Short mmCIF file of C-alpha atoms in Angstrom, two decimals:
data_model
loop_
_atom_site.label_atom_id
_atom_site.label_comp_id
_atom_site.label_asym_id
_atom_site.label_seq_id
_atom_site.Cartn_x
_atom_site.Cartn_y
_atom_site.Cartn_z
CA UNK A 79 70.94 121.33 85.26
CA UNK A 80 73.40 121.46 88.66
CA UNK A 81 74.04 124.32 90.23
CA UNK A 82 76.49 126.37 91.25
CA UNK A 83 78.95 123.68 93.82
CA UNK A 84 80.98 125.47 96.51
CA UNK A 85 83.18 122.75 98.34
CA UNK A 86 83.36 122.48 101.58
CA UNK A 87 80.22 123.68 103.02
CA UNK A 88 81.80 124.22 106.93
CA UNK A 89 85.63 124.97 107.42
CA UNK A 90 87.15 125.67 110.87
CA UNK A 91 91.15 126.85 110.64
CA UNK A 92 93.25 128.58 113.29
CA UNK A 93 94.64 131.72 112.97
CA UNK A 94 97.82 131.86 110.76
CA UNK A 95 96.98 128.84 108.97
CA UNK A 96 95.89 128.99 104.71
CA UNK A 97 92.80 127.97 103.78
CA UNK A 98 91.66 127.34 99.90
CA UNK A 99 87.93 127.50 98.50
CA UNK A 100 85.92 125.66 95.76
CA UNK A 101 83.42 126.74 93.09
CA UNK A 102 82.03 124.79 89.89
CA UNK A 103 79.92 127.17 88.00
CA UNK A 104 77.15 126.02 86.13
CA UNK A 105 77.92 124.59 82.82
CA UNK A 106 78.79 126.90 80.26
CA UNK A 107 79.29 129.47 82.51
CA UNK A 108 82.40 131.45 81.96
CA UNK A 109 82.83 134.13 84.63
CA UNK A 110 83.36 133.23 88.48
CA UNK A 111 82.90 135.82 91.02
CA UNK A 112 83.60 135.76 94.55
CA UNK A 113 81.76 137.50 97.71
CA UNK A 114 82.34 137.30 101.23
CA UNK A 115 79.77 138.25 103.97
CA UNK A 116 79.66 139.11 107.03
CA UNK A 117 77.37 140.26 109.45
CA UNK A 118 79.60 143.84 110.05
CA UNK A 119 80.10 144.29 106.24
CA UNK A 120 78.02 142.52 104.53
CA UNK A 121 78.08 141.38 101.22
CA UNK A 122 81.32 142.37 99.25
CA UNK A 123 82.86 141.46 96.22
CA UNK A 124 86.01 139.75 96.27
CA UNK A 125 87.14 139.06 92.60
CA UNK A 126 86.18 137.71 89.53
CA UNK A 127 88.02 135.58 86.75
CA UNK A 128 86.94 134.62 83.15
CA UNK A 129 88.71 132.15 80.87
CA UNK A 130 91.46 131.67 83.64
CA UNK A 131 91.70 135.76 83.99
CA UNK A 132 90.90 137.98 86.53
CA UNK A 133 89.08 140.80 85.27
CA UNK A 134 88.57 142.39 88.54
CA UNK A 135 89.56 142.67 92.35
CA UNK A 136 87.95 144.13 95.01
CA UNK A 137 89.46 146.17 97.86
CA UNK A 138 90.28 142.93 99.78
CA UNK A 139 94.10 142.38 101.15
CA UNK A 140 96.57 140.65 98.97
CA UNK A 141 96.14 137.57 101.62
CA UNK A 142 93.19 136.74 99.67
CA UNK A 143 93.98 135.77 95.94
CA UNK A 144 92.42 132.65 93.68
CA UNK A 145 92.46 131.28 90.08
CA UNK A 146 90.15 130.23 87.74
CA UNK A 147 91.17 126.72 85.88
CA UNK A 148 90.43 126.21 82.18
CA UNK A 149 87.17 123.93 82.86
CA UNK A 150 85.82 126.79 84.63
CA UNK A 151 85.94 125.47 88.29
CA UNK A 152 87.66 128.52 90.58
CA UNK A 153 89.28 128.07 93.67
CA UNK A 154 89.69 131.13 96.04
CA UNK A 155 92.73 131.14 98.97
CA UNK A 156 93.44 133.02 101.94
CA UNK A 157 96.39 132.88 103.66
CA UNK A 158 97.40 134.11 106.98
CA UNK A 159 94.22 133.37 108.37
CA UNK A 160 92.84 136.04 110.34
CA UNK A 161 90.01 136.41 113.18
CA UNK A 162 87.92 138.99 111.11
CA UNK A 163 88.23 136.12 108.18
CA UNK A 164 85.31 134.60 109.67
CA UNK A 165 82.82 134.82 107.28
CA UNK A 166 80.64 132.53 104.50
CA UNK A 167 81.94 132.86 101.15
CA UNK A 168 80.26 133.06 98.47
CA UNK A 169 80.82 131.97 94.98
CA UNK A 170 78.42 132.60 91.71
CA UNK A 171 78.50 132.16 88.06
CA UNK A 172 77.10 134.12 85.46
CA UNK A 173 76.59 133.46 81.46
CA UNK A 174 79.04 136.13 79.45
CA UNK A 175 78.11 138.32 76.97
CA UNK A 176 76.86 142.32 76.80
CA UNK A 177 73.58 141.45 78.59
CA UNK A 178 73.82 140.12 82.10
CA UNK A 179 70.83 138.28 83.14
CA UNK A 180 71.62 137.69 86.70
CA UNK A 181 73.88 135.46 88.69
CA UNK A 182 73.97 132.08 90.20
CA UNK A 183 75.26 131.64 93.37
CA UNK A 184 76.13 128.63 95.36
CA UNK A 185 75.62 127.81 98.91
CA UNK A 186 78.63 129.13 100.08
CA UNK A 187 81.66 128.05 102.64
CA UNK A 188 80.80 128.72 106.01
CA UNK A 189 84.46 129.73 107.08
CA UNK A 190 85.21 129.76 110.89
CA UNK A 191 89.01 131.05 112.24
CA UNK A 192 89.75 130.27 115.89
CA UNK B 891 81.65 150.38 100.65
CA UNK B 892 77.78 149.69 99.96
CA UNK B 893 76.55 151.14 96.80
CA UNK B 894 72.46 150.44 97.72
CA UNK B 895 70.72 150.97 101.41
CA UNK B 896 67.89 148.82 101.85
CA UNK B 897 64.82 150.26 103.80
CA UNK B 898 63.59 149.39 105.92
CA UNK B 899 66.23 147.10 107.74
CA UNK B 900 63.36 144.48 108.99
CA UNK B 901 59.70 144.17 108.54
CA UNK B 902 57.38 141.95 109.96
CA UNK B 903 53.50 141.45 108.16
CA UNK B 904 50.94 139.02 107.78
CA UNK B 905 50.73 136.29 105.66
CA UNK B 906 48.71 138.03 102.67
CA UNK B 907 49.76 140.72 103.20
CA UNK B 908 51.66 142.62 100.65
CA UNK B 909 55.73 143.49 101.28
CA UNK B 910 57.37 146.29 100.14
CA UNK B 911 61.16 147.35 100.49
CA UNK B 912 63.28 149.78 99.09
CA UNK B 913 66.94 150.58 97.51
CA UNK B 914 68.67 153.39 97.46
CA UNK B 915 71.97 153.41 95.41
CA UNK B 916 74.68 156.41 94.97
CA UNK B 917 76.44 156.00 91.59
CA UNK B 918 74.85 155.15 87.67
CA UNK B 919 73.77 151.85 87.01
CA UNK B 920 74.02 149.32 83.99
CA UNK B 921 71.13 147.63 85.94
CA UNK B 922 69.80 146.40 89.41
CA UNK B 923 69.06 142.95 90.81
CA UNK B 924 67.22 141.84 93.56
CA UNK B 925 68.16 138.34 95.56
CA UNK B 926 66.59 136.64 98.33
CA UNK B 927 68.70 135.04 101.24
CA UNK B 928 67.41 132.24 103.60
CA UNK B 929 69.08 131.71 107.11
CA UNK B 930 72.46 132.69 105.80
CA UNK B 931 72.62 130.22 102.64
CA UNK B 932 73.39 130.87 99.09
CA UNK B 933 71.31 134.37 97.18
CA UNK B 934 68.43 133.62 94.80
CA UNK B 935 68.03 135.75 92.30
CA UNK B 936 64.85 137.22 91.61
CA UNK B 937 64.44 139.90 89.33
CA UNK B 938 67.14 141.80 86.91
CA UNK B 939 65.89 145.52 85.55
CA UNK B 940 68.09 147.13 83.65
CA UNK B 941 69.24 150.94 83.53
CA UNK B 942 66.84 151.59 80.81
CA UNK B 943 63.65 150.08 82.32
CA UNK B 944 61.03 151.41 84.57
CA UNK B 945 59.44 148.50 86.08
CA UNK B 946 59.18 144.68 85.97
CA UNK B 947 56.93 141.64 87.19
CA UNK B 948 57.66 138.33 87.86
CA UNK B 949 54.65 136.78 89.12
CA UNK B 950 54.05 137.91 92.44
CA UNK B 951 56.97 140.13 92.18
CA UNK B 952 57.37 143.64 90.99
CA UNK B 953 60.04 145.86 90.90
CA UNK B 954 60.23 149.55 89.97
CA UNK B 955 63.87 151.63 89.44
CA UNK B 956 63.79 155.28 89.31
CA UNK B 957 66.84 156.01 87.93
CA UNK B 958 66.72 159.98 88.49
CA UNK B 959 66.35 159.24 92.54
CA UNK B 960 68.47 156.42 92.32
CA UNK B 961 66.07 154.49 93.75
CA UNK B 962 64.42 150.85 93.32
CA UNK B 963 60.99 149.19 95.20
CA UNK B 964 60.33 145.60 95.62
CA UNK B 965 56.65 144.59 95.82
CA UNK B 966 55.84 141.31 96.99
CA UNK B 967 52.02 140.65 96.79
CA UNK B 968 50.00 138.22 98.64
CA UNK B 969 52.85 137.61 100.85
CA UNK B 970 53.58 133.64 102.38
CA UNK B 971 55.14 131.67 105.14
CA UNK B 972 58.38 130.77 102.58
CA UNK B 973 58.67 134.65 101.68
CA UNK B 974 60.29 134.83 105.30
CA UNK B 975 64.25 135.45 104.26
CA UNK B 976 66.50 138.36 103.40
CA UNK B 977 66.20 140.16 100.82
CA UNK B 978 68.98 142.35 98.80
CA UNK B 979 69.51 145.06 95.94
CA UNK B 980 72.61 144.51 94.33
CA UNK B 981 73.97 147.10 91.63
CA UNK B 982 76.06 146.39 88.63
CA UNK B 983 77.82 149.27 87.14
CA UNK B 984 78.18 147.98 83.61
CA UNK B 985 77.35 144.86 81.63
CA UNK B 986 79.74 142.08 80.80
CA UNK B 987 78.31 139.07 82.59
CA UNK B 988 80.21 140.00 85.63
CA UNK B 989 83.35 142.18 85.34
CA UNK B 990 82.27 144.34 88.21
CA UNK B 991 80.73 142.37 90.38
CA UNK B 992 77.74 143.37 92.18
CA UNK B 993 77.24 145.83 95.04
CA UNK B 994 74.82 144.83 97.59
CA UNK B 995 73.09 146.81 100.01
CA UNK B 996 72.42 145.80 103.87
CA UNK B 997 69.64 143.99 103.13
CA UNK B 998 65.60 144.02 104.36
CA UNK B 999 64.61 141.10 106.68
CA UNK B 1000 61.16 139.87 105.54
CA UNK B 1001 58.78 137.85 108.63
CA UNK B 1002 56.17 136.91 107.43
CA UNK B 1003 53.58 135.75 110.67
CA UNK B 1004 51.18 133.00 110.01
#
């Protein structure tokens, strides 16, 4: 079965400018989460939405926001675009339920502000 | 903020060797992944334990969780060329196929030499 599709694969935007992300999940997947990492930080979680909801944010600026449409398919957005936005973001799936059994991710938007 | 520490930070062996690295994690657990990076693409998953478990295999893979020292190992065995990547703990505080997110550590950079 396909993957986990992030869209575009390389981005470069100037600073100021808006930028928004892609993410299919795998089929049947309900729940979307987002990471961004970067080589000071690391790995950090952004958000995540199921059935069109987010269910949880993480401690991110408000510039950075996304939705999650009713086919599943997410898109993430930054705005503003900052130097220190620089990063590859990450986007995985995950099945739903009270057992978690691991996550799916994608290969990620390499996303370069100049 | 990172919930797991990876140790050590890099490690270089010899093909056939066997791997080891370590997590370290600071707050209770629904359960604890481990994903493997290449050259700054997409995570593979690898291996899920959960809170309740004590250790798991997955072919040449085995992963422990002490959940007293809040603590995890990752045993490679028999180590290969395509083992060279990065490796990461994540932690997910409580099931729901993602409402959390995950919590990754720093990560351990596997070489393996030839």
């Amino acid at each position: 079965k396909a993957g986990v599709t992030q869209t575009p694969r390389y981005l470069i935007k100037t600073r100021g400018q808006q930028v928004t992300l892609s993410c299919s999940p795998i089929s049947g997947h309900r729940s979307v989460s987002w990471y961004q990492q970067t080589p000071g930080q690391g790995l950090q979680f952004l958000f995540e939405y199921f059935s069109e909801t987010q269910r949880n944010k993480g401690n991110f600026p408000g510039r950075f926001s996304g939705r999650q449409f009713s086919n599943s398919r997410s898109e993430m957005n930054v705005s503003t675009l900052e130097l220190g936005d620089s990063a590859l973001y990450l986007c995985a799936s995950s099945r739903t339920g009270t057992v978690n059994y691991g996550y799916t991710f994608g290969s990620g938007t390499r996303l370069t502000v100049v | 903020s990172q919930q797991g520490e990876e140790d050590p930070q890099a490690l270089s062996i010899q093909e056939g060797e066997n791997a080891t690295m370590n997590c370290s994690y600071k707050t209770s657990i629904n359960n604890l992944q481990w994903y493997r990076q290449n050259s700054g693409r997409g995570l593979v998953h690898l291996i899920l334990i959960r809170s309740n478990e004590r250790e798991k295999h997955s072919g040449r893979l085995r992963v422990t969780l002490d959940t007293s020292k809040k603590s995890s190992s990752l045993l490679i065995t028999a180590s290969r060329a395509a083992d060279t990547a990065s490796y990461f703990c994540a932690t997910e505080l409580r099931s729901g196929g993602g409402a959390d997110g995950l919590t990754f550590g720093k990560g351990t950079h596997l070489i393996i030499q030839p």
